[in-house]
Amino acid sequence: MKVVDLRSDTLTRPTPAMSQAMAEAEVGDDVFGEDPTINKLEAMAAERLGKEAALYVASGTMGNLVSLLAHCGRGEEIILGSLSHTFFFEQGGSAAVGGIHPRTIPNQPDGTLPLPEIEAAIRADNVHFPRTRLIVLENTHNLCSGYPLGIEYMQAVGDIARRHNLKIHVDGARFFNAAVALGVAPDQLAAEADSVSFCLSKGLAAPVGSMVCGSREFIAQARRARKVVGGGMRQAGVLAAAGIVALTEMVDRLAVDHANARKLAQGLADMPGLSIDLSQIKSNIVYFELTRDDMTVEQLVKKLDDEGARMLPVGAGRIRAVTHYHITSEDIDYTLSVCAKIMEA
Ligand SMILES: Cc1ncc(COP(=O)(O)O)c(C=O)c1O
């Protein structure tokens, strides 16, 4: 049976070029700083984001955690979105591991945090309060339909951060999706951020790994934090080799994923019983709602699954579909035809 798996872009498998690069990778002990493939990937990542240095980590979650541990001490506060991945889906790791206090602000549908609310959340110097250290943004914003935050918004947050002597961390799990969707250079989009983490293992299709980028001093701290959470990975150049291919060959093609997501969204928008806000669709993530009472989201997802069109129920009547390297335009046609058949029945 044909299977079109739209549950997540984390499902991507290595490309043939990645498999070859992994088989041939030169490796060494990365905790000693001696894995040439990791060193090369770190230099490439830093250069692409216009930062001094970078660090290879096991996952996006680890990238965010070590970044927060490097920026903040115990009892210090971060300002972040109420719908952010770091707040929602990372086990509260920064609080659990680092004693870092989260202060949430409601995300707008476009993934932004309203500037006046950021400013209002910054603590005064008062013995009762934790100290605000860091603003955490997410780009693209997963739960906000993969919406990209633009350079102008980043500059406005940068102005606030500078005025209050705060740092900015960007959870850029899909940072290159953001840059491609906005048509801007990644280093320009990263310019206001003190640190950016991005995933190699989502739309860029590498099997494992994320990068953290920032100043030399920050990366030295993040490297210490990586070690204490057990993330020193020795001959992980076999994995980093795929990351080099990801950065070299897989960035520009993200535009194909974005076009497929838009095509999917437009097709779903035409179907009675489904509701979707097309203005939200800017990158590779599509959320839509089931508006019929005679079917639950779980039943719809099961019916789709039976026909090989796989999507993710995400609660509150919503379903998520994510386009990626293994999804073609014909796969979108197939998915829409299956969906139309179910909705007409
Ligand atoms: C926005 C965002 N940040 C961080 C992560 C965590 O990445 P990982 O699954 O590699 O830990 C994800 C994963 O989906 C994500 O969507």
mmCIF file of C-alpha atoms in Angstrom, residues 154-287:
data_model
loop_
_atom_site.group_PDB
_atom_site.id
_atom_site.type_symbol
_atom_site.label_atom_id
_atom_site.label_comp_id
_atom_site.label_asym_id
_atom_site.label_seq_id
_atom_site.Cartn_x
_atom_site.Cartn_y
_atom_site.Cartn_z
ATOM 1 C CA MET A 154 13.899 40.169 15.682
ATOM 2 C CA GLN A 155 15.311 43.712 15.610
ATOM 3 C CA ALA A 156 12.482 44.985 17.811
ATOM 4 C CA VAL A 157 13.118 42.231 20.372
ATOM 5 C CA GLY A 158 16.848 42.916 20.054
ATOM 6 C CA ASP A 159 16.237 46.568 20.990
ATOM 7 C CA ILE A 160 14.363 45.501 24.126
ATOM 8 C CA ALA A 161 17.063 42.994 25.050
ATOM 9 C CA ARG A 162 19.825 45.601 24.659
ATOM 10 C CA ARG A 163 17.967 48.182 26.730
ATOM 11 C CA HIS A 164 17.530 45.697 29.577
ATOM 12 C CA ASN A 165 20.855 43.905 29.258
ATOM 13 C CA LEU A 166 19.183 40.590 28.379
ATOM 14 C CA LYS A 167 20.262 37.844 25.987
ATOM 15 C CA ILE A 168 18.164 36.242 23.233
ATOM 16 C CA HIS A 169 18.060 32.515 22.465
ATOM 17 C CA VAL A 170 16.251 31.283 19.365
ATOM 18 C CA ASP A 171 14.912 27.736 19.271
ATOM 19 C CA GLY A 172 15.432 27.404 15.553
ATOM 20 C CA ALA A 173 14.611 23.720 15.230
ATOM 21 C CA ARG A 174 13.373 24.749 11.766
ATOM 22 C CA PHE A 175 15.534 27.875 11.401
ATOM 23 C CA PHE A 176 16.398 27.167 7.763
ATOM 24 C CA ASN A 177 12.692 26.705 6.982
ATOM 25 C CA ALA A 178 12.237 30.214 8.391
ATOM 26 C CA ALA A 179 15.072 31.685 6.309
ATOM 27 C CA VAL A 180 13.816 30.007 3.124
ATOM 28 C CA ALA A 181 10.174 30.984 3.783
ATOM 29 C CA LEU A 182 11.168 34.621 4.349
ATOM 30 C CA GLY A 183 13.741 34.658 1.543
ATOM 31 C CA VAL A 184 16.440 36.035 3.847
ATOM 32 C CA ALA A 185 20.009 34.970 4.597
ATOM 33 C CA PRO A 186 20.247 32.786 7.733
ATOM 34 C CA ASP A 187 23.007 34.955 9.222
ATOM 35 C CA GLN A 188 20.830 38.061 8.885
ATOM 36 C CA LEU A 189 17.914 36.307 10.542
ATOM 37 C CA ALA A 190 20.234 35.186 13.354
ATOM 38 C CA ALA A 191 21.914 38.580 13.806
ATOM 39 C CA GLU A 192 19.954 39.691 16.877
ATOM 40 C CA ALA A 193 20.219 36.326 18.629
ATOM 41 C CA ASP A 194 22.972 35.589 21.127
ATOM 42 C CA SER A 195 22.387 31.900 20.504
ATOM 43 C CA VAL A 196 20.475 29.823 17.972
ATOM 44 C CA SER A 197 19.856 26.091 18.065
ATOM 45 C CA PHE A 198 18.787 24.369 14.855
ATOM 46 C CA CYS A 199 17.985 20.771 13.962
ATOM 47 C CA LEU A 200 19.727 18.772 11.258
ATOM 48 C CA SER A 201 17.306 15.904 11.769
ATOM 49 C CA LYS A 202 14.020 17.501 10.686
ATOM 50 C CA GLY A 203 13.512 19.013 7.238
ATOM 51 C CA LEU A 204 17.262 18.823 6.534
ATOM 52 C CA ALA A 205 16.928 15.009 6.715
ATOM 53 C CA ALA A 206 20.038 14.059 8.696
ATOM 54 C CA PRO A 207 19.367 11.071 10.969
ATOM 55 C CA VAL A 208 20.606 12.641 14.222
ATOM 56 C CA GLY A 209 21.714 15.932 15.665
ATOM 57 C CA SER A 210 21.293 19.634 16.197
ATOM 58 C CA MET A 211 23.660 22.591 16.310
ATOM 59 C CA VAL A 212 23.967 25.387 18.835
ATOM 60 C CA CYS A 213 25.596 28.579 17.542
ATOM 61 C CA GLY A 214 26.835 31.654 19.393
ATOM 62 C CA SER A 215 29.926 33.482 20.640
ATOM 63 C CA ARG A 216 33.113 31.545 21.465
ATOM 64 C CA GLU A 217 32.587 32.215 25.155
ATOM 65 C CA PHE A 218 28.946 31.066 25.051
ATOM 66 C CA ILE A 219 29.823 27.886 23.147
ATOM 67 C CA ALA A 220 32.534 27.057 25.706
ATOM 68 C CA GLN A 221 29.847 27.242 28.418
ATOM 69 C CA ALA A 222 27.392 25.240 26.308
ATOM 70 C CA ARG A 223 30.103 22.586 25.774
ATOM 71 C CA ARG A 224 30.440 22.216 29.544
ATOM 72 C CA ALA A 225 26.644 21.954 29.869
ATOM 73 C CA ARG A 226 26.564 19.332 27.096
ATOM 74 C CA LYS A 227 29.065 17.214 29.024
ATOM 75 C CA VAL A 228 27.102 17.320 32.291
ATOM 76 C CA VAL A 229 23.898 16.150 30.575
ATOM 77 C CA GLY A 230 25.830 13.243 29.069
ATOM 78 C CA GLY A 231 26.038 14.675 25.582
ATOM 79 C CA GLY A 232 29.767 14.264 24.939
ATOM 80 C CA MET A 233 29.577 11.751 22.090
ATOM 81 C CA ARG A 234 33.142 10.667 21.160
ATOM 82 C CA GLN A 235 33.362 9.431 17.507
ATOM 83 C CA ALA A 236 30.047 11.023 16.534
ATOM 84 C CA GLY A 237 31.614 12.222 13.291
ATOM 85 C CA VAL A 238 29.798 9.271 11.696
ATOM 86 C CA LEU A 239 26.604 11.216 12.430
ATOM 87 C CA ALA A 240 27.992 14.684 11.829
ATOM 88 C CA ALA A 241 28.990 13.617 8.299
ATOM 89 C CA ALA A 242 25.289 13.497 7.428
ATOM 90 C CA GLY A 243 24.891 16.934 8.988
ATOM 91 C CA ILE A 244 27.479 18.352 6.589
ATOM 92 C CA VAL A 245 25.478 16.987 3.648
ATOM 93 C CA ALA A 246 22.305 18.399 5.244
ATOM 94 C CA LEU A 247 23.775 21.906 5.378
ATOM 95 C CA THR A 248 25.340 21.663 1.927
ATOM 96 C CA GLU A 249 22.568 20.027 -0.086
ATOM 97 C CA MET A 250 19.271 20.151 1.772
ATOM 98 C CA VAL A 251 18.582 23.796 2.616
ATOM 99 C CA ASP A 252 17.418 25.238 -0.703
ATOM 100 C CA ARG A 253 15.045 22.343 -1.374
ATOM 101 C CA LEU A 254 12.979 23.274 1.714
ATOM 102 C CA ALA A 255 11.092 25.576 -0.675
ATOM 103 C CA VAL A 256 9.639 22.403 -2.239
ATOM 104 C CA ASP A 257 8.283 21.332 1.167
ATOM 105 C CA HIS A 258 6.727 24.765 1.634
ATOM 106 C CA ALA A 259 5.044 24.627 -1.781
ATOM 107 C CA ASN A 260 3.688 21.153 -0.985
ATOM 108 C CA ALA A 261 2.346 22.346 2.381
ATOM 109 C CA ARG A 262 0.539 25.224 0.679
ATOM 110 C CA LYS A 263 -0.908 22.896 -1.939
ATOM 111 C CA LEU A 264 -2.135 20.554 0.788
ATOM 112 C CA ALA A 265 -3.625 23.421 2.778
ATOM 113 C CA GLN A 266 -5.424 24.858 -0.245
ATOM 114 C CA GLY A 267 -6.898 21.456 -1.079
ATOM 115 C CA LEU A 268 -8.075 20.903 2.500
ATOM 116 C CA ALA A 269 -9.579 24.410 2.630
ATOM 117 C CA ASP A 270 -11.941 23.469 -0.208
ATOM 118 C CA MET A 271 -13.389 20.474 1.672
ATOM 119 C CA PRO A 272 -16.628 20.889 3.616
ATOM 120 C CA GLY A 273 -16.224 19.720 7.211
ATOM 121 C CA LEU A 274 -12.646 20.964 7.496
ATOM 122 C CA SER A 275 -11.461 24.384 8.570
ATOM 123 C CA ILE A 276 -8.064 25.897 7.943
ATOM 124 C CA ASP A 277 -6.603 29.399 8.100
ATOM 125 C CA LEU A 278 -4.611 29.660 4.881
ATOM 126 C CA SER A 279 -2.945 32.877 6.005
ATOM 127 C CA GLN A 280 -1.092 30.816 8.622
ATOM 128 C CA ILE A 281 0.618 28.517 6.133
ATOM 129 C CA LYS A 282 4.098 29.899 5.523
ATOM 130 C CA SER A 283 6.437 26.917 5.769
ATOM 131 C CA ASN A 284 6.058 23.117 6.033
ATOM 132 C CA ILE A 285 3.527 22.718 8.869
ATOM 133 C CA VAL A 286 -0.235 22.544 8.301
ATOM 134 C CA TYR A 287 -2.786 22.463 11.118
#
